[in-house]
Coordinates of C-alpha atoms in Angstrom, one line a residue:
M1 CA -116.0 98.6 199.1
K2 CA -114.4 100.3 202.0
T3 CA -115.6 103.4 203.2
F4 CA -114.7 105.9 206.0
L5 CA -117.1 108.4 207.6
F6 CA -115.6 111.3 209.5
P7 CA -118.1 112.5 212.2
G8 CA -118.8 116.1 212.7
Q9 CA -119.5 118.7 215.7
G10 CA -121.3 117.0 218.3
S11 CA -119.3 113.9 218.5
Q12 CA -116.5 115.8 220.5
R13 CA -115.8 114.3 224.0
K14 CA -113.1 114.7 226.6
R15 CA -110.0 112.4 226.0
M16 CA -110.7 112.0 222.4
G17 CA -107.5 111.6 220.7
K18 CA -105.6 110.0 223.7
D19 CA -104.0 107.2 221.8
L20 CA -103.0 109.4 218.8
F21 CA -101.3 112.4 220.0
D22 CA -98.1 110.7 221.0
R23 CA -97.8 109.2 217.6
Y24 CA -97.9 112.5 215.6
P25 CA -95.7 115.1 217.3
P26 CA -94.9 117.1 214.1
L27 CA -98.7 117.6 213.2
L28 CA -99.4 118.8 216.6
T29 CA -96.6 121.2 216.5
S30 CA -98.0 122.4 213.1
A31 CA -101.5 122.7 214.8
K32 CA -100.2 124.8 217.7
D33 CA -98.5 127.3 215.5
I34 CA -101.7 127.8 213.5
L35 CA -104.1 127.9 216.6
G36 CA -101.9 129.3 219.3
Y37 CA -102.8 126.5 221.8
D38 CA -102.1 123.1 222.3
V39 CA -105.0 120.8 221.2
A40 CA -103.7 117.7 223.0
T41 CA -104.2 119.5 226.3
L42 CA -107.8 120.8 225.2
C43 CA -108.8 117.5 224.2
L44 CA -107.3 115.3 227.1
E45 CA -107.7 117.8 230.1
D46 CA -110.1 120.6 228.9
P47 CA -108.9 122.8 231.8
D48 CA -110.8 125.9 230.6
Q49 CA -114.1 124.0 229.7
L50 CA -113.6 125.0 226.0
L51 CA -113.9 121.7 224.3
N52 CA -117.6 122.3 223.6
E53 CA -117.1 125.8 222.2
T54 CA -117.5 126.0 218.4
L55 CA -114.1 128.0 218.1
Y56 CA -112.2 125.3 219.6
T57 CA -114.6 122.0 218.8
Q58 CA -114.1 122.3 215.2
P59 CA -110.2 122.5 214.9
A60 CA -110.1 119.7 217.6
L61 CA -112.5 117.5 215.7
Y62 CA -110.4 118.0 212.4
I63 CA -107.3 117.4 214.0
V64 CA -108.5 114.1 215.8
N65 CA -110.3 112.9 212.7
V66 CA -106.9 113.4 210.5
L67 CA -105.1 111.6 212.8
S68 CA -107.2 108.7 213.2
Y69 CA -107.1 108.4 209.2
L70 CA -103.6 108.3 209.5
D71 CA -103.1 105.9 212.0
R72 CA -105.8 103.6 210.6
S73 CA -103.9 104.1 206.9
A74 CA -100.5 103.0 208.4
S75 CA -102.0 99.7 209.2
E76 CA -104.6 98.9 206.6
P77 CA -105.2 99.6 203.0
A78 CA -106.7 102.7 202.2
P79 CA -110.5 103.1 201.9
D80 CA -112.4 103.2 198.3
I81 CA -114.5 106.2 199.5
V82 CA -114.1 108.8 202.0
M83 CA -117.1 110.8 203.5
G84 CA -117.6 113.2 206.3
H85 CA -120.9 114.5 208.2
S86 CA -120.7 118.2 208.3
L87 CA -117.4 119.1 210.0
G88 CA -116.2 115.9 209.0
E89 CA -116.1 116.8 205.3
Y90 CA -112.8 118.5 205.7
A91 CA -111.0 115.3 207.3
A92 CA -112.7 113.7 204.0
L93 CA -111.2 116.2 201.7
F94 CA -107.6 115.6 203.6
A95 CA -108.0 112.0 203.2
A96 CA -108.9 112.1 199.5
G97 CA -105.8 114.3 198.9
A98 CA -107.4 117.6 198.5
F99 CA -105.1 119.5 200.6
S100 CA -102.5 119.3 203.3
F101 CA -103.2 118.9 207.2
E102 CA -102.1 122.3 207.7
A103 CA -104.3 123.6 204.9
G104 CA -107.2 121.8 205.9
L105 CA -106.7 123.3 209.7
Q106 CA -106.3 126.8 208.5
L107 CA -109.6 126.4 206.5
V108 CA -111.4 124.8 209.5
Y109 CA -110.0 127.6 212.0
G110 CA -111.1 130.2 209.4
L111 CA -114.7 129.3 210.0
Q112 CA -116.9 131.7 211.6
P113 CA -118.9 130.3 214.7
G114 CA -122.1 128.4 213.4
E115 CA -120.4 127.8 209.9
Q116 CA -120.0 124.2 209.2
H117 CA -118.7 124.2 205.9
V118 CA -117.1 126.4 203.3
E119 CA -117.9 125.6 199.6
L120 CA -115.0 124.1 197.6
E121 CA -115.0 123.3 194.0
L122 CA -112.2 121.5 192.1
A123 CA -110.9 124.0 189.1
D124 CA -112.4 123.1 185.9
H125 CA -109.9 120.2 184.3
A126 CA -112.4 118.8 181.6
D127 CA -109.4 118.3 179.4
D128 CA -107.4 116.8 182.3
P129 CA -109.0 113.6 183.5
V130 CA -106.6 112.9 186.1
C131 CA -106.3 116.6 187.6
P132 CA -102.8 116.2 188.7
D133 CA -102.0 119.4 190.2
R134 CA -105.2 118.9 192.4
R135 CA -105.9 122.7 192.2
V136 CA -108.8 123.7 194.8
E137 CA -110.6 127.0 194.4
D138 CA -112.5 128.3 197.2
L139 CA -115.8 130.1 197.2
G140 CA -115.8 133.4 199.2
H141 CA -113.0 132.2 201.8
P142 CA -109.9 134.3 202.6
L143 CA -107.8 131.6 200.6
L144 CA -109.5 132.4 197.4
G145 CA -107.0 131.5 194.6
H146 CA -104.3 129.5 196.5
V147 CA -103.4 126.3 195.3
I148 CA -103.4 123.9 198.3

């Protein structure tokens, strides 16, 4: 059984993602639109010493985790199980198909400093074991009620 475990805050380091950023320009453009800054510059150069600041660390880790997953998924079979430690839960949810790259980044970027997770529940689909619309409801988050 193949398992992917996505790391959480504390695993960040300068130059993380250096082999990934050039492979996914559309996602980096989306990230820049959401965040208002270039995450590749943050990760590769950290010119303002912000990479260890939670407000910047969490989106950067989410992005690098997702890009790593996409890169590995392009060349090998998908994992049977995805898990995340703390902030890594968001990349695991992306990998499981719970939401898009952009929706996950908006959730991560919306966290307040010190928060590491937002509780998510799958909507009640007891009569539908396949849950085809993958409706995700957020508990207490500004995106409450949105279908992601």
